[in-house]
XYZ file of N, CA and C in Angstrom:
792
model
N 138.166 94.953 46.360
C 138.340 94.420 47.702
C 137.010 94.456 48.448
N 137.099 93.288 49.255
C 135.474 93.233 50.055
C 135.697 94.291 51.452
N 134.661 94.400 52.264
C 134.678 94.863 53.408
C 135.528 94.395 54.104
N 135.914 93.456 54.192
C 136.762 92.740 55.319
C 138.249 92.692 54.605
N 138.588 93.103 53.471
C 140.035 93.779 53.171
C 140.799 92.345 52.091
N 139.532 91.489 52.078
C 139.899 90.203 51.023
C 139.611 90.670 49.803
N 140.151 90.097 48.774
C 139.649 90.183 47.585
C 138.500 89.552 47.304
N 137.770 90.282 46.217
C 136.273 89.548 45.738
C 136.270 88.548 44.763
N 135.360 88.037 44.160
C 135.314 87.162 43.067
C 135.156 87.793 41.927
N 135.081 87.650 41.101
C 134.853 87.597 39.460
C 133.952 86.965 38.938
N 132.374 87.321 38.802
C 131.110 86.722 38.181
C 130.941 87.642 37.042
N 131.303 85.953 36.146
C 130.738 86.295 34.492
C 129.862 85.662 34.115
N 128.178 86.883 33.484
C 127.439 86.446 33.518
C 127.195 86.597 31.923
N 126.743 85.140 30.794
C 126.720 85.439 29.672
C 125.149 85.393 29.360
N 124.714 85.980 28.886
C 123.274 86.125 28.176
C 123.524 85.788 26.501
N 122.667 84.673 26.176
C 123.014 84.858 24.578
C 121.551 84.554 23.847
N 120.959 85.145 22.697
C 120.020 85.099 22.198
C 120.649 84.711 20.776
N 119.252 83.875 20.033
C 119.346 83.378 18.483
C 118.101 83.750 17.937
N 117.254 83.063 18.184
C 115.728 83.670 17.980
C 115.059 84.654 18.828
N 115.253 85.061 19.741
C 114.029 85.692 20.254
C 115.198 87.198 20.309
N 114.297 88.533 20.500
C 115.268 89.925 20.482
C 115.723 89.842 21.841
N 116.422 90.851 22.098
C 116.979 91.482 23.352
C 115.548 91.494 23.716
N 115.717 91.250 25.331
C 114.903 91.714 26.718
C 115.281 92.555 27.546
N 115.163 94.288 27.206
C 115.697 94.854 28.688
C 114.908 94.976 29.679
N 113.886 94.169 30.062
C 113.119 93.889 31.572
C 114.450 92.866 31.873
N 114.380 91.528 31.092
C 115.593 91.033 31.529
C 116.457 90.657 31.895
N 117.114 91.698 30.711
C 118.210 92.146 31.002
C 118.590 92.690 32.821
N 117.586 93.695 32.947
C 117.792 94.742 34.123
C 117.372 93.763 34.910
N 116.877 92.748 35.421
C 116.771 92.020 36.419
C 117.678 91.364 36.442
N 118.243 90.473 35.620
C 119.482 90.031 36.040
C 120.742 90.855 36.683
N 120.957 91.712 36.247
C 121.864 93.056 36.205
C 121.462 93.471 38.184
N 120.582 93.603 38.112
C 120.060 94.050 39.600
C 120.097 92.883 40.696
N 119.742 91.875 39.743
C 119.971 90.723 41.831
C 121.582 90.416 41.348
N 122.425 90.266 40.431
C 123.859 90.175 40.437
C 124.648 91.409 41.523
N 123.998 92.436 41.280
C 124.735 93.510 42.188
C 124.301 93.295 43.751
N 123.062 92.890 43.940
C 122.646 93.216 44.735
C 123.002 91.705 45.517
N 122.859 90.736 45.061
C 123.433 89.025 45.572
C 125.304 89.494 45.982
N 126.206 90.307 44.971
C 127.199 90.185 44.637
C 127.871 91.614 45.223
N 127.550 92.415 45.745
C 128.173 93.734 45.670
C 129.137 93.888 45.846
N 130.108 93.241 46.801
C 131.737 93.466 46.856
C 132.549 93.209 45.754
N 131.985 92.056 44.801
C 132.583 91.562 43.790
C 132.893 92.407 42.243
N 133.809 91.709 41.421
C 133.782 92.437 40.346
C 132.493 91.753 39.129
N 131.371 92.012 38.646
C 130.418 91.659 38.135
C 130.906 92.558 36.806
N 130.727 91.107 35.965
C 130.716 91.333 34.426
C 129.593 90.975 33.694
N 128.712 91.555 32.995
C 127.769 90.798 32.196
C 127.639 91.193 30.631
N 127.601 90.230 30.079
C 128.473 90.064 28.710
C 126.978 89.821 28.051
N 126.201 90.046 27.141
C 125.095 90.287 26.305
C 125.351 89.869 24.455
N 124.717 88.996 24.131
C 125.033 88.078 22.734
C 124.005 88.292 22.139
N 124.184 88.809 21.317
C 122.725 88.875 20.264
C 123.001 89.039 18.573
N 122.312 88.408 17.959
C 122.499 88.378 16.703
C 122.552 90.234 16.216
N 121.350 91.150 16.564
C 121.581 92.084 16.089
C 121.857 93.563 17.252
N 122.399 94.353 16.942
C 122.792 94.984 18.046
C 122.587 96.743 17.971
N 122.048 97.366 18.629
C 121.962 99.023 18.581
C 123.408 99.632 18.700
N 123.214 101.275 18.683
C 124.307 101.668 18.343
C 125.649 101.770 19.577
N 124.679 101.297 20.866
C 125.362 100.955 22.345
C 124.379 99.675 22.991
N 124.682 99.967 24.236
C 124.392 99.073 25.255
C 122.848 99.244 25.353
N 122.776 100.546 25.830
C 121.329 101.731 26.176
C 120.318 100.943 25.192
N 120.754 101.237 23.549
C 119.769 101.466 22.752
C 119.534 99.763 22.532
N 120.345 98.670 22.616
C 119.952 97.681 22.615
C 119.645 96.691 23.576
N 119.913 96.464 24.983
C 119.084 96.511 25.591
C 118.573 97.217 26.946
N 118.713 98.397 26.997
C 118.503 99.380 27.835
C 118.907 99.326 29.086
N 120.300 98.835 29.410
C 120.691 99.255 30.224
C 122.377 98.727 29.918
N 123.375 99.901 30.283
C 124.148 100.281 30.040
C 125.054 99.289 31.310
N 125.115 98.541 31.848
C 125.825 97.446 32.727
C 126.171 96.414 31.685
N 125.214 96.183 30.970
C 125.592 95.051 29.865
C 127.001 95.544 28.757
N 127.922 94.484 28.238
C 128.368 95.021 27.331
C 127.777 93.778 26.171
N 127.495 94.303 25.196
C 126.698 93.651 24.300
C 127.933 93.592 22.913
N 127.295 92.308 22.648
C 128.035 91.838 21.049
C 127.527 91.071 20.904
N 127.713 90.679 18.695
C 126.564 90.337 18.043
C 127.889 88.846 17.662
N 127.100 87.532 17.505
C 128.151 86.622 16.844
C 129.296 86.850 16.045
N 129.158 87.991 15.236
C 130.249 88.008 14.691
C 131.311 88.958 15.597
N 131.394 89.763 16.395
C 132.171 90.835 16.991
C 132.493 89.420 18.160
N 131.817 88.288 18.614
C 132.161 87.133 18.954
C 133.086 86.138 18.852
N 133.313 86.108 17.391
C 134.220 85.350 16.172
C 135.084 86.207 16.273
N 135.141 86.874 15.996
C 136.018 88.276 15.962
C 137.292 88.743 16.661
N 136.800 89.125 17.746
C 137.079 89.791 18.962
C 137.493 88.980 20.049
N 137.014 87.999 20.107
C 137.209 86.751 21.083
C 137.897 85.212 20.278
N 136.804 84.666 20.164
C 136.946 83.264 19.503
C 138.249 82.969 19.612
N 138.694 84.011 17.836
C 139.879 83.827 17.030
C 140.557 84.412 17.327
N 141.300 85.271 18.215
C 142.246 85.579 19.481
C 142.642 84.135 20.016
N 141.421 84.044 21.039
C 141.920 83.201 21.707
C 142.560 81.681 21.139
N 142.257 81.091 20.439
C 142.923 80.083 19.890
C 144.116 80.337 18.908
N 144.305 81.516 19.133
C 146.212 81.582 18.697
C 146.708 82.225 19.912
N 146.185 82.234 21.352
C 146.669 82.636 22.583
C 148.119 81.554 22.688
N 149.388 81.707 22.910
C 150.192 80.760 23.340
C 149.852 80.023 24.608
N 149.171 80.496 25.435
C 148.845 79.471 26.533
C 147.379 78.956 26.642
N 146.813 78.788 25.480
C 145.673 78.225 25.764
C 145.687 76.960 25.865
N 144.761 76.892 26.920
C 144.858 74.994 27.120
C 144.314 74.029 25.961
N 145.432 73.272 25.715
C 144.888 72.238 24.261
C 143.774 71.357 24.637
N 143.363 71.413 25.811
C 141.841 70.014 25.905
C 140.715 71.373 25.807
N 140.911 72.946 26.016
C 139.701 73.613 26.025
C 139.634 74.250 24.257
N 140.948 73.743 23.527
C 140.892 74.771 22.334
C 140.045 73.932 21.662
N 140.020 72.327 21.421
C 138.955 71.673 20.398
C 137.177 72.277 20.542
N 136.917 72.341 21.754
C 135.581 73.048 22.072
C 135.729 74.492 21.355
N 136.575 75.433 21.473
C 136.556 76.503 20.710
C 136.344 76.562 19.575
N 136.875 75.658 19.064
C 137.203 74.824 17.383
C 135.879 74.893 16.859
N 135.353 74.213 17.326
C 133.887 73.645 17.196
C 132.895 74.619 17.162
N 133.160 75.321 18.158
C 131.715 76.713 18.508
C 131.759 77.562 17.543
N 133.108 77.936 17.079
C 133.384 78.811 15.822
C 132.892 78.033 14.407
N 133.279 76.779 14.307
C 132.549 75.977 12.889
C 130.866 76.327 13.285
N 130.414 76.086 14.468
C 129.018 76.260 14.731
C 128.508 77.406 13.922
N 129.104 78.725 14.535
C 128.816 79.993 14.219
C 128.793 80.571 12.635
N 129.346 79.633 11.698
C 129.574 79.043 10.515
C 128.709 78.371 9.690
N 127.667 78.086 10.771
C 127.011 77.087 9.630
C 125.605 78.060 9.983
N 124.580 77.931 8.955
C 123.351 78.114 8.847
C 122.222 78.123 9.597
N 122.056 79.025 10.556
C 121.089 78.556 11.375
C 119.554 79.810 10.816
N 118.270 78.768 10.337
C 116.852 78.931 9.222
C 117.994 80.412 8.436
N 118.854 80.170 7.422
C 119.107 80.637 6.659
C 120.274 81.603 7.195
N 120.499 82.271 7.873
C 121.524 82.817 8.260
C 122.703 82.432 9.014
N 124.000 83.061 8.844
C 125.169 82.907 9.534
C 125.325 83.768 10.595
N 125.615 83.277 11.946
C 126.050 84.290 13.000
C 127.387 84.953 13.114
N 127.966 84.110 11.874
C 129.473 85.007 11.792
C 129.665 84.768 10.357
N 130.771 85.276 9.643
C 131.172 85.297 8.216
C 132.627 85.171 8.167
N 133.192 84.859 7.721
C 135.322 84.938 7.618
C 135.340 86.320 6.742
N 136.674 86.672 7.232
C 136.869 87.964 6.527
C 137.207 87.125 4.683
N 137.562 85.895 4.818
C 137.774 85.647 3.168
C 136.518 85.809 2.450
N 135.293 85.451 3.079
C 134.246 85.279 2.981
C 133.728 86.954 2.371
N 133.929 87.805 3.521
C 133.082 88.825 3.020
C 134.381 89.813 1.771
N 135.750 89.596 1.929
C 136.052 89.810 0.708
C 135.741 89.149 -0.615
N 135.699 88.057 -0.734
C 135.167 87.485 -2.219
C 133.529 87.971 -2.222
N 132.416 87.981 -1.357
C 131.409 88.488 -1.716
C 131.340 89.332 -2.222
N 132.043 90.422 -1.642
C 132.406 91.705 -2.144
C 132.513 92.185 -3.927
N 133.646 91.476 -4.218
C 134.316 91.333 -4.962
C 133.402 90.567 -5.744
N 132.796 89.699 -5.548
C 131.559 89.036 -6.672
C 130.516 90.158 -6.617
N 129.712 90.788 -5.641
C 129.228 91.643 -5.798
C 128.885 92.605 -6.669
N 130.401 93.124 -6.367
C 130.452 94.063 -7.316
C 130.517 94.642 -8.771
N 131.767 93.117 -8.705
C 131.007 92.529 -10.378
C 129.517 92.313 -10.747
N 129.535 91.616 -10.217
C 127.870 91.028 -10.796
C 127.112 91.752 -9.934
N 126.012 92.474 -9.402
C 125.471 92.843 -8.636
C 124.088 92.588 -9.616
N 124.106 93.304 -10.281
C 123.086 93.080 -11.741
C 122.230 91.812 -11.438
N 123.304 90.499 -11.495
C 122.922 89.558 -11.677
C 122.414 88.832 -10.115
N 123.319 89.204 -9.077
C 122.618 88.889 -8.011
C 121.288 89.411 -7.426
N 121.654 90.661 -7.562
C 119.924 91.653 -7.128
C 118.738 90.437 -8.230
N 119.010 90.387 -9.185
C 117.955 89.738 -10.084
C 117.652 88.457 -9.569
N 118.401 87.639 -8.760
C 118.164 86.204 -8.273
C 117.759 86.318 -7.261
N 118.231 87.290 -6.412
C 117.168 87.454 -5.089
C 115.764 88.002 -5.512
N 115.452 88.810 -6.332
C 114.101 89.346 -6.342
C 113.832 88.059 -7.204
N 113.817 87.230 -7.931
C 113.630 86.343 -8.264
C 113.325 84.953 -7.409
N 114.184 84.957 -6.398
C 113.918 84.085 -5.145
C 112.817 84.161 -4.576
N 112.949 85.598 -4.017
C 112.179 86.221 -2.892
C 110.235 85.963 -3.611
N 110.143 86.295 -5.332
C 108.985 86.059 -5.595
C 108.354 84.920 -5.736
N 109.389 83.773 -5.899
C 108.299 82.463 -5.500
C 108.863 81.798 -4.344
N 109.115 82.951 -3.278
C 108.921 81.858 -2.162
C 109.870 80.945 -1.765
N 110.721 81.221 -2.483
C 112.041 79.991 -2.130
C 112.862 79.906 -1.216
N 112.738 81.429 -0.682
C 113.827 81.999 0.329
C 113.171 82.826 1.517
N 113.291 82.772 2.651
C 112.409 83.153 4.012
C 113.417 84.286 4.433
N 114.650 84.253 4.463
C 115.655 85.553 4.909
C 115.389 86.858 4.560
N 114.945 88.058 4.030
C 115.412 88.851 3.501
C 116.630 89.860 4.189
N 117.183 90.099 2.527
C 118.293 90.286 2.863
C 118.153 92.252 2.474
N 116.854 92.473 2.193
C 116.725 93.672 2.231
C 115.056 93.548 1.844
N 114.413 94.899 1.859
C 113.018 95.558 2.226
C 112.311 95.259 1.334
N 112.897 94.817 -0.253
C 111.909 94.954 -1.190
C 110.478 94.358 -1.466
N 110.796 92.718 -0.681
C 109.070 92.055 -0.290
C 109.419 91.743 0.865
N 108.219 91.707 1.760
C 107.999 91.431 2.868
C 108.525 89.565 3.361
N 109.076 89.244 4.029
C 109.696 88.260 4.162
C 109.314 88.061 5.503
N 109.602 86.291 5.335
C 109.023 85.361 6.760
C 109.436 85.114 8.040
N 111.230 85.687 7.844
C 112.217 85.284 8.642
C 112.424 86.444 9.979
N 113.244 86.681 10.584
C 113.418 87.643 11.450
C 113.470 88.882 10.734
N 113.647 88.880 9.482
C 114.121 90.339 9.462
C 113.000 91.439 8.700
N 111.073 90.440 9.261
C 110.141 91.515 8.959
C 109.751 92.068 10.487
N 109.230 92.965 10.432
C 108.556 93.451 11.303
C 108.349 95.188 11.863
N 107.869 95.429 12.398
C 107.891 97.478 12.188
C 109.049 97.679 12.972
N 109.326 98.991 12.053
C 110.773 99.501 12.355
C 110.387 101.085 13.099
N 111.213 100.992 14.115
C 110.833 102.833 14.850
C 112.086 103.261 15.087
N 112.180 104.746 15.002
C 113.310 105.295 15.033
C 113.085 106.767 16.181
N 113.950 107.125 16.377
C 113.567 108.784 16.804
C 114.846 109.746 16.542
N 114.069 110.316 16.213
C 115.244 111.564 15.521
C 115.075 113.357 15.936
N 116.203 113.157 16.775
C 116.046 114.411 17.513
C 114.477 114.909 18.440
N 114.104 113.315 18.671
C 112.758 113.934 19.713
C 111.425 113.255 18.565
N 111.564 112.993 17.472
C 110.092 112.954 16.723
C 110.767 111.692 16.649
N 109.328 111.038 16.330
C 109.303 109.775 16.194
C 108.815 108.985 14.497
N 109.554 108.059 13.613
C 109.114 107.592 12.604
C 109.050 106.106 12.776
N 107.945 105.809 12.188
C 107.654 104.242 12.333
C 107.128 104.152 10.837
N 107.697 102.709 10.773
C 107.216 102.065 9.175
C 107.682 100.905 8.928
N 106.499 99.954 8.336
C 107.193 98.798 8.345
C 108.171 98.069 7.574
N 109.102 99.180 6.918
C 109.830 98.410 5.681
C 110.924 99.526 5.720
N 112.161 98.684 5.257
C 113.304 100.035 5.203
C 113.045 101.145 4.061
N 112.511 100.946 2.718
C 112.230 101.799 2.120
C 111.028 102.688 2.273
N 110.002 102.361 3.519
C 108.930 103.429 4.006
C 109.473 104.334 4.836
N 110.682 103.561 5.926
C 110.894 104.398 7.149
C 112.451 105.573 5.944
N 112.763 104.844 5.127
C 114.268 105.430 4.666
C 113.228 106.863 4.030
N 112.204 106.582 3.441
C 110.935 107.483 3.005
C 111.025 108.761 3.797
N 110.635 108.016 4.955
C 110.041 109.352 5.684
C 111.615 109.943 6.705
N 112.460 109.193 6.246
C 113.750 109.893 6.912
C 113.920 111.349 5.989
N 113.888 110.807 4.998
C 114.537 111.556 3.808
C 113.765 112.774 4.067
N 112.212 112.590 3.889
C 111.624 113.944 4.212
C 111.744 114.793 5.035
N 111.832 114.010 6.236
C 112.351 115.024 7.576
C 113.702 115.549 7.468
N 114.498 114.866 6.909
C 116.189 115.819 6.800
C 116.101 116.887 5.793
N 114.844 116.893 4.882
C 114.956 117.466 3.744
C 113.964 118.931 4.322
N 113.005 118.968 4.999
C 112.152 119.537 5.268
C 112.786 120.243 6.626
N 113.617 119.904 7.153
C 113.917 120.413 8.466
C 115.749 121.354 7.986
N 115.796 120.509 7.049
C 117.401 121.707 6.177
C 118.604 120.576 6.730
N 118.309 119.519 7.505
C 119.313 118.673 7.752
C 120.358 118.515 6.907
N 119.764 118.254 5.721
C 120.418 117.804 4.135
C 121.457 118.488 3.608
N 121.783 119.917 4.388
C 122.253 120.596 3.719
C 123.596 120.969 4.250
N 123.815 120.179 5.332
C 124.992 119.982 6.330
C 126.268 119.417 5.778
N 125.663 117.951 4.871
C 126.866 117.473 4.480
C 127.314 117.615 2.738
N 127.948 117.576 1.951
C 127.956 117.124 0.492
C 127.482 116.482 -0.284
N 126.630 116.313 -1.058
C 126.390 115.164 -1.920
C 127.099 115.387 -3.107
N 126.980 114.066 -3.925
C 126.492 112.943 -2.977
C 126.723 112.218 -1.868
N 126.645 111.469 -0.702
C 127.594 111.008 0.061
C 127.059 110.022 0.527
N 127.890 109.062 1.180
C 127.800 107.808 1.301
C 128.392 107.705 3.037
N 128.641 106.197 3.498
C 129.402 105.950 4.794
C 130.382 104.969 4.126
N 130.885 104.640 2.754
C 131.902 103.831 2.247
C 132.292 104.586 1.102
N 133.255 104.310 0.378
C 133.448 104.683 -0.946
C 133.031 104.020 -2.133
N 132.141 103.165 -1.954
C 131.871 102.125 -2.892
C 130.215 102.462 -2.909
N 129.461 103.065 -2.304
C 128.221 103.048 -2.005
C 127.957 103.968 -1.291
N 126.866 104.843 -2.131
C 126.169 106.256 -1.851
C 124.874 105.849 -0.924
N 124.409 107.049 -0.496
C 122.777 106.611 0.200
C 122.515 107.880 -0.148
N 123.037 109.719 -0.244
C 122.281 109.870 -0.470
C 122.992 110.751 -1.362
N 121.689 111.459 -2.325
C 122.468 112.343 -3.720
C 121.352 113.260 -4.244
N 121.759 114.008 -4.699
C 120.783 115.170 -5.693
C 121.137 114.903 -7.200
N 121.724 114.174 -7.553
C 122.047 113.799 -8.588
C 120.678 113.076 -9.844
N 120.400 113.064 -10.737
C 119.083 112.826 -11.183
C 119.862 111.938 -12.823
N 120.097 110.386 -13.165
C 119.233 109.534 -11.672
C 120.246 109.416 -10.664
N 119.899 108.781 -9.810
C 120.993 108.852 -8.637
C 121.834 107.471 -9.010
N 122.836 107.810 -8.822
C 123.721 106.836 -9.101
C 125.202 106.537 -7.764
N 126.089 105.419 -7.713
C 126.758 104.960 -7.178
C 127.946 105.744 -7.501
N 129.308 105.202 -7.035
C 130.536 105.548 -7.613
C 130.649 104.332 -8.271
N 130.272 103.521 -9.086
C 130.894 102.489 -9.722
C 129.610 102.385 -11.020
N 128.928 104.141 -11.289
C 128.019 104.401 -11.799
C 127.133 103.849 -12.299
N 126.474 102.908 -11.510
C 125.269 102.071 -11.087
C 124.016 103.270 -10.580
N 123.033 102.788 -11.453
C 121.615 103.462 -10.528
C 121.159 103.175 -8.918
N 120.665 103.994 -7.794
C 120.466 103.183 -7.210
C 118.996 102.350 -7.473
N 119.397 101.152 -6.495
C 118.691 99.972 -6.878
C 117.050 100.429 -6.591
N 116.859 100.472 -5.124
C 115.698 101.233 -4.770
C 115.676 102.507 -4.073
N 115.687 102.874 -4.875
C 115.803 104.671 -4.235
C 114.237 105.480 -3.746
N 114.275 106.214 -2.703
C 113.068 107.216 -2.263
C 113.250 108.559 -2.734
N 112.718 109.008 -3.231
C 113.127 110.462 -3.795
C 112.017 111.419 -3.452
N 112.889 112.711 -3.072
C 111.625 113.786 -2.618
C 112.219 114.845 -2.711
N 111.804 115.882 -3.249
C 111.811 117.379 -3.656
C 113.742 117.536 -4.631
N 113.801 116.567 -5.066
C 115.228 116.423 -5.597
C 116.103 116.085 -5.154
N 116.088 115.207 -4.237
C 116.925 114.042 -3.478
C 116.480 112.754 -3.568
N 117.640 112.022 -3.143
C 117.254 110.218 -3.036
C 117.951 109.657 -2.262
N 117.395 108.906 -1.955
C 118.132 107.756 -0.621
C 118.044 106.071 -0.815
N 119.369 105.449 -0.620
C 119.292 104.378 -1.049
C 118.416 103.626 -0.503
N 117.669 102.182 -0.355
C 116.932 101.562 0.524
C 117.476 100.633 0.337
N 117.854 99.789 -0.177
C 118.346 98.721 -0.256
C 119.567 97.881 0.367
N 119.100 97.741 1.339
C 119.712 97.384 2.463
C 119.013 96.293 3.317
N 119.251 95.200 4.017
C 118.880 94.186 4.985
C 118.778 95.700 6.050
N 117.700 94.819 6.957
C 117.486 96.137 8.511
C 118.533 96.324 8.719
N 119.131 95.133 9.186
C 120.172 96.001 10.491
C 120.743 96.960 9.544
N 121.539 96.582 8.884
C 122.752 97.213 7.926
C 121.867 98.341 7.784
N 120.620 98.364 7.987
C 119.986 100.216 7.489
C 119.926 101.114 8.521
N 120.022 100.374 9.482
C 120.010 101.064 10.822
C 121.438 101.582 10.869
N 122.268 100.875 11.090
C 123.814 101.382 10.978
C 123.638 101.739 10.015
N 123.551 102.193 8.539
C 123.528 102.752 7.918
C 122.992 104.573 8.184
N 121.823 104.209 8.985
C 120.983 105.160 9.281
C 121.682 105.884 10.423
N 122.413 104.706 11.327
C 123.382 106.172 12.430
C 124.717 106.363 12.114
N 125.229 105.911 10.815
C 126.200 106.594 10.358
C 125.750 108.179 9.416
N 124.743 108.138 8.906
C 124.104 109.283 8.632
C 123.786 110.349 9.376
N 123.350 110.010 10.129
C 122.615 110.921 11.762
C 123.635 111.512 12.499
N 124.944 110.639 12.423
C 126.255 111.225 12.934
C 126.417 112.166 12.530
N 126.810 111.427 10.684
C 127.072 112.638 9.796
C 126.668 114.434 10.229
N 125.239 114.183 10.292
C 124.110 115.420 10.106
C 123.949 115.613 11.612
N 124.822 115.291 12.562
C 124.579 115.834 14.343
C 123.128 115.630 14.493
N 122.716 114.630 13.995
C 121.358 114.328 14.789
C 121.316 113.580 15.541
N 120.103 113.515 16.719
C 120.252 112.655 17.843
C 119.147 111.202 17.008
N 119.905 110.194 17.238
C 119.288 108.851 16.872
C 119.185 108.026 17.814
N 117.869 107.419 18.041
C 117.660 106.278 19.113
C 116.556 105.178 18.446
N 116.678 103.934 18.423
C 116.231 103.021 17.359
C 115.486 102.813 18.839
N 114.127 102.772 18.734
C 113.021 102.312 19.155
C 113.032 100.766 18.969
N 112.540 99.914 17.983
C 112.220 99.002 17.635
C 112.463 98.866 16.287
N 113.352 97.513 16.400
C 113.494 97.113 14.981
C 113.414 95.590 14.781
């Protein structure tokens, strides 16, 4: 309710990024003349980004935003709403459409996936993994493919560039998931972190990250692919960023450490 005992409005403000990262300068400027243009009102601001931290804070630093990545988009929204019983049939074809959008390829990647989608990957995966790991490093060496879909060569697409983390106050930077997964490993290992949870252990049942096991292996007793190893441990690397980052604060959970992704 406003000062004068009326009701306020409802300003929804959407921010959406494809190429370029989160901005929390921004971000926080928008966020600040909305309150400050708007104050009686109810102010929503809704934040779109292909990749996303483990909150609001860590991705774009300020906690007014609620942030989601295309697919939690598809997801969460989209495909709800077009089995809503009262959605209006002249606004559902536009829905139709934005979701095929989110579907198609934009310089090599999808902003969303179907759940049929990531079950049959899966499921081919796992079968063949052998054979896929071998066509990507095979790709990736002449050049055919700009995405990477994990650390092993340096790639053209969004997903090179230095990675920073902080962990419990210290700071690790490196430009590749298997340098920074490197120097994770040492610090959990050197500080007694390691010794908190079981190994081997994983954040799925299908896939370990880390083990004392020699060689280190999966539950579907596979080696891992690229492993870091130090004083008789190993850690998986093989992972696309983001997925290492969530990877990396499902770990940190694990082990009650404090995690805040600097830059990725």
């Amino acid at each position: 309710m406003g000062e004068n005992g009326q009701a306020g409005h409802i300003n929804v403000v959407f921010e959406l990024k494809i190429d370029s990262k989160p901005n929390g300068e921004q971000a926080t400027k928008y966020a600040n003349w909305l309150w400050a243009a708007h104050p009686d009102d109810v102010n929503l601001l809704i934040y779109v980004s292909p990749t996303l931290g483990r909150d609001s804070r860590s991705t774009i630093g300020d906690e007014r935003w609620y942030c989601l990545d295309y697919q939690l988009l598809n997801d969460k929204l989209l495909l709800p709403l077009l089995d809503h019983p009262s959605l209006n049939e002249k606004v559902k074809p536009f829905i139709i459409q934005y979701v095929k959008n989110l579907k198609t390829r934009h310089r090599g990647v999808k902003m969303a996936i179907t759940n049929e989608e990531k079950r049959l990957a899966l499921a081919l995966y796992d079968r063949y993994s052998d054979v896929f790991d071998s066509i990507y490093d095979a790709l990736m060496s002449t050049g055919a493919i700009d995405y990477s879909t994990a650390d092993i060569a340096p790639g053209k697409g969004r997903s090179t560039g230095r990675l920073t983390v902080r962990l419990d106050g210290t700071v690790i930077t490196d430009d590749t998931v298997r340098l920074l997964f490197g120097q994770v490993l040492r610090y959990i290992v050197d500080q007694g972190d390691i010794t908190r949870i079981p190994l081997p252990w994983g954040p799925s049942r299908t896939r370990y990250v880390l083990t004392n096991q020699t060689p280190p292996l999966h539950p579907n007793g596979r080696e891992f692919f690229y492993p870091v190893t130090y004083k008789g441990y190993a850690m998986e690397s093989h992972y696309a960023r983001d997925r290492a980052l969530k990877v990396l604060g499902d770990l940190c959970d694990r082990l009650e450490i404090g995690l805040e992704i600097i830059d990725a």
